[in-house]
Amino acid sequence: IAEASSKITGLNDITLNLIAAIATLILGLLIGRFLSNLVKKLLHELELDRILREKARIKLPLTQLITSIIKYVIYTIAILLALNQLGLRSFILNAILTIIVVLLIIFMMLSLKDFIPNFTGGLFLYQKRSINPGDVIKINNIEGEILNITLLETKLRTKNNEIVYIPNSVLTKNVVVKKSKR
């Protein structure tokens, strides 16, 4: 009787673990989909892709990339939790996941290393309003009339009618001489 009772208890434990693993997977899929849709709506409202396309001249569907990364990271976490619930998670799987996460972080840091300083420089220029379209400025031996100031760069027309794009981080880190207004 004791042996039959321990088999039933073992069977109940396996069944409970299987149900918990399935519930974890379903919950992970729902959370992954919900968060990716939420981030997609947020980035769409911020018009990230349009800003990157028009201002930074980057034709990369960053909204889709970010939402996909979020969704699949949550899916992976849900799968790992479900495997852990079943007692099947292994050191190799953890190592692979760690390597993927580290590579994603390195990729994101490298892709944003120029974007962030130029973006913050653009915000600083908008806030200070020290230079405006129509002003003639000189920076690093480049002199010209400001045609447009965006969040990432400032567009100048030189005396030779050349169009020069200056990253906003350069404007905030160097001395800008404001000559006059045309």
Short mmCIF file of C-alpha atoms in Angstrom, two decimals:
data_model
loop_
_atom_site.label_atom_id
_atom_site.label_comp_id
_atom_site.label_asym_id
_atom_site.label_seq_id
_atom_site.Cartn_x
_atom_site.Cartn_y
_atom_site.Cartn_z
CA ILE A 1 0.00 0.00 0.00
CA ALA A 2 2.85 2.38 0.85
CA GLU A 3 4.46 1.67 -2.52
CA ALA A 4 1.23 2.39 -4.42
CA SER A 5 0.73 5.55 -2.40
CA SER A 6 4.24 6.80 -3.26
CA LYS A 7 3.63 6.07 -6.97
CA ILE A 8 0.39 8.07 -6.88
CA THR A 9 2.13 10.93 -5.06
CA GLY A 10 4.95 10.85 -7.64
CA LEU A 11 2.40 10.87 -10.45
CA ASN A 12 0.61 13.80 -8.85
CA ASP A 13 3.89 15.72 -8.59
CA ILE A 14 4.67 15.11 -12.27
CA THR A 15 1.15 16.16 -13.27
CA LEU A 16 1.33 19.32 -11.16
CA ASN A 17 4.76 20.18 -12.59
CA LEU A 18 3.48 19.61 -16.14
CA ILE A 19 0.43 21.82 -15.53
CA ALA A 20 2.64 24.52 -13.97
CA ALA A 21 5.03 24.35 -16.96
CA ILE A 22 2.17 24.68 -19.45
CA ALA A 23 0.69 27.57 -17.47
CA THR A 24 4.12 29.25 -17.40
CA LEU A 25 4.44 28.89 -21.18
CA ILE A 26 0.96 30.28 -21.84
CA LEU A 27 1.50 33.17 -19.43
CA GLY A 28 4.90 33.90 -21.01
CA LEU A 29 3.38 33.94 -24.50
CA LEU A 30 0.62 36.30 -23.37
CA ILE A 31 2.99 38.64 -21.54
CA GLY A 32 5.46 38.63 -24.45
CA ARG A 33 2.76 39.50 -26.96
CA PHE A 34 1.20 42.14 -24.68
CA LEU A 35 4.50 43.89 -23.91
CA SER A 36 5.68 43.83 -27.52
CA ASN A 37 2.37 45.34 -28.68
CA LEU A 38 2.54 47.96 -25.93
CA VAL A 39 6.11 48.95 -26.85
CA LYS A 40 5.18 48.94 -30.55
CA LYS A 41 2.30 51.37 -29.90
CA LEU A 42 4.54 53.56 -27.76
CA LEU A 43 7.33 53.69 -30.35
CA HIS A 44 4.76 54.25 -33.10
CA GLU A 45 3.32 57.20 -31.13
CA LEU A 46 6.84 58.58 -30.74
CA GLU A 47 7.29 58.08 -34.51
CA LEU A 48 10.72 56.56 -33.95
CA ASP A 49 11.08 55.05 -37.43
CA ARG A 50 10.03 58.30 -39.15
CA ILE A 51 12.39 60.36 -37.03
CA LEU A 52 15.27 58.00 -37.76
CA ARG A 53 14.44 57.97 -41.46
CA GLU A 54 14.02 61.73 -41.84
CA LYS A 55 16.41 63.16 -39.28
CA ALA A 56 19.18 60.60 -39.03
CA ARG A 57 18.77 59.13 -42.52
CA ILE A 58 18.65 55.63 -41.03
CA LYS A 59 16.32 53.30 -42.90
CA LEU A 60 16.02 50.63 -40.24
CA PRO A 61 12.69 49.38 -38.91
CA LEU A 62 13.87 49.91 -35.34
CA THR A 63 10.35 49.68 -33.92
CA GLN A 64 9.93 46.18 -35.35
CA LEU A 65 13.40 45.18 -34.21
CA ILE A 66 12.88 46.36 -30.63
CA THR A 67 9.44 44.77 -30.31
CA SER A 68 10.71 41.48 -31.73
CA ILE A 69 13.62 41.43 -29.31
CA ILE A 70 11.31 42.09 -26.35
CA LYS A 71 8.86 39.42 -27.45
CA TYR A 72 11.46 36.72 -28.03
CA VAL A 73 13.40 37.46 -24.85
CA ILE A 74 10.18 37.01 -22.84
CA TYR A 75 9.35 33.84 -24.79
CA THR A 76 12.83 32.48 -24.03
CA ILE A 77 12.46 33.30 -20.34
CA ALA A 78 9.07 31.55 -20.29
CA ILE A 79 10.54 28.46 -21.95
CA LEU A 80 13.40 28.39 -19.46
CA LEU A 81 11.01 28.73 -16.53
CA ALA A 82 8.82 25.94 -17.93
CA LEU A 83 11.83 23.68 -18.43
CA ASN A 84 12.96 24.48 -14.91
CA GLN A 85 9.52 23.54 -13.60
CA LEU A 86 9.90 20.17 -15.33
CA GLY A 87 13.45 19.79 -14.04
CA LEU A 88 14.93 19.83 -17.57
CA ARG A 89 16.86 23.11 -17.57
CA SER A 90 20.54 22.60 -18.10
CA PHE A 91 23.76 24.56 -17.69
CA ILE A 92 24.31 24.60 -21.48
CA LEU A 93 20.95 26.25 -22.11
CA ASN A 94 21.74 28.91 -19.51
CA ALA A 95 25.15 29.53 -21.07
CA ILE A 96 23.65 29.93 -24.54
CA LEU A 97 21.00 32.31 -23.23
CA THR A 98 23.63 34.36 -21.41
CA ILE A 99 25.75 34.64 -24.55
CA ILE A 100 22.75 35.75 -26.62
CA VAL A 101 21.75 38.39 -24.06
CA VAL A 102 25.33 39.71 -23.83
CA LEU A 103 25.57 39.93 -27.63
CA LEU A 104 22.24 41.79 -27.81
CA ILE A 105 23.38 44.26 -25.17
CA ILE A 106 26.68 44.86 -26.99
CA PHE A 107 24.81 45.33 -30.29
CA MET A 108 22.40 47.84 -28.73
CA MET A 109 25.23 49.78 -27.07
CA LEU A 110 27.21 50.01 -30.30
CA SER A 111 24.19 51.03 -32.35
CA LEU A 112 23.25 53.81 -29.91
CA LYS A 113 26.72 55.22 -29.18
CA ASP A 114 26.37 58.12 -31.65
CA PHE A 115 22.59 58.46 -31.47
CA ILE A 116 22.34 59.29 -27.76
CA PRO A 117 24.90 62.17 -27.66
CA ASN A 118 23.41 63.74 -30.81
CA PHE A 119 19.87 63.35 -29.49
CA THR A 120 20.73 64.93 -26.13
CA GLY A 121 22.62 67.68 -27.96
CA GLY A 122 19.52 68.34 -30.06
CA LEU A 123 17.36 68.54 -26.94
CA PHE A 124 19.89 70.95 -25.40
CA LEU A 125 19.84 73.16 -28.52
CA TYR A 126 16.03 73.21 -28.55
CA GLN A 127 15.92 74.10 -24.87
CA LYS A 128 18.56 76.86 -24.99
CA ARG A 129 17.40 78.36 -28.31
CA SER A 130 20.83 80.02 -28.56
CA ILE A 131 21.03 79.37 -32.30
CA ASN A 132 18.13 79.34 -34.73
CA PRO A 133 17.53 78.83 -38.44
CA GLY A 134 18.75 81.90 -40.30
CA ASP A 135 21.69 82.52 -37.94
CA VAL A 136 25.19 82.54 -39.39
CA ILE A 137 27.60 80.55 -37.24
CA LYS A 138 31.19 79.39 -37.34
CA ILE A 139 32.31 76.11 -35.79
CA ASN A 140 35.58 74.26 -36.39
CA ASN A 141 36.49 76.35 -39.46
CA ILE A 142 33.04 75.84 -41.00
CA GLU A 143 30.95 78.95 -41.47
CA GLY A 144 27.44 79.03 -42.79
CA GLU A 145 23.79 79.88 -42.37
CA ILE A 146 21.68 77.50 -40.33
CA LEU A 147 18.96 76.06 -42.53
CA ASN A 148 17.48 73.54 -40.13
CA ILE A 149 18.04 72.17 -36.63
CA THR A 150 16.77 68.64 -35.95
CA LEU A 151 17.14 66.43 -32.91
CA LEU A 152 20.26 64.79 -34.34
CA GLU A 153 21.96 67.27 -36.64
CA THR A 154 22.11 70.87 -37.83
CA LYS A 155 22.06 71.72 -41.52
CA LEU A 156 24.24 74.65 -42.72
CA ARG A 157 24.68 76.35 -46.09
CA THR A 158 28.22 77.66 -46.57
CA LYS A 159 29.28 80.72 -48.59
CA ASN A 160 30.03 78.33 -51.48
CA ASN A 161 26.41 77.09 -51.40
CA GLU A 162 27.51 73.74 -49.99
CA ILE A 163 25.20 71.94 -47.59
CA VAL A 164 26.96 70.72 -44.43
CA TYR A 165 25.39 68.52 -41.76
CA ILE A 166 26.90 68.95 -38.29
CA PRO A 167 26.02 66.45 -35.57
CA ASN A 168 24.43 68.22 -32.60
CA SER A 169 26.97 66.69 -30.22
CA VAL A 170 29.67 68.66 -32.08
CA LEU A 171 27.71 71.89 -31.58
CA THR A 172 27.35 71.30 -27.86
CA LYS A 173 30.99 70.24 -27.31
CA ASN A 174 32.75 72.98 -29.32
CA VAL A 175 32.81 76.74 -29.39
CA VAL A 176 30.12 78.11 -31.70
CA VAL A 177 30.59 81.69 -32.89
CA LYS A 178 27.31 83.34 -33.79
CA LYS A 179 28.14 85.85 -36.53
CA SER A 180 24.80 87.40 -37.48
CA LYS A 181 21.36 86.72 -38.80
CA ARG A 182 20.85 86.84 -42.57
#
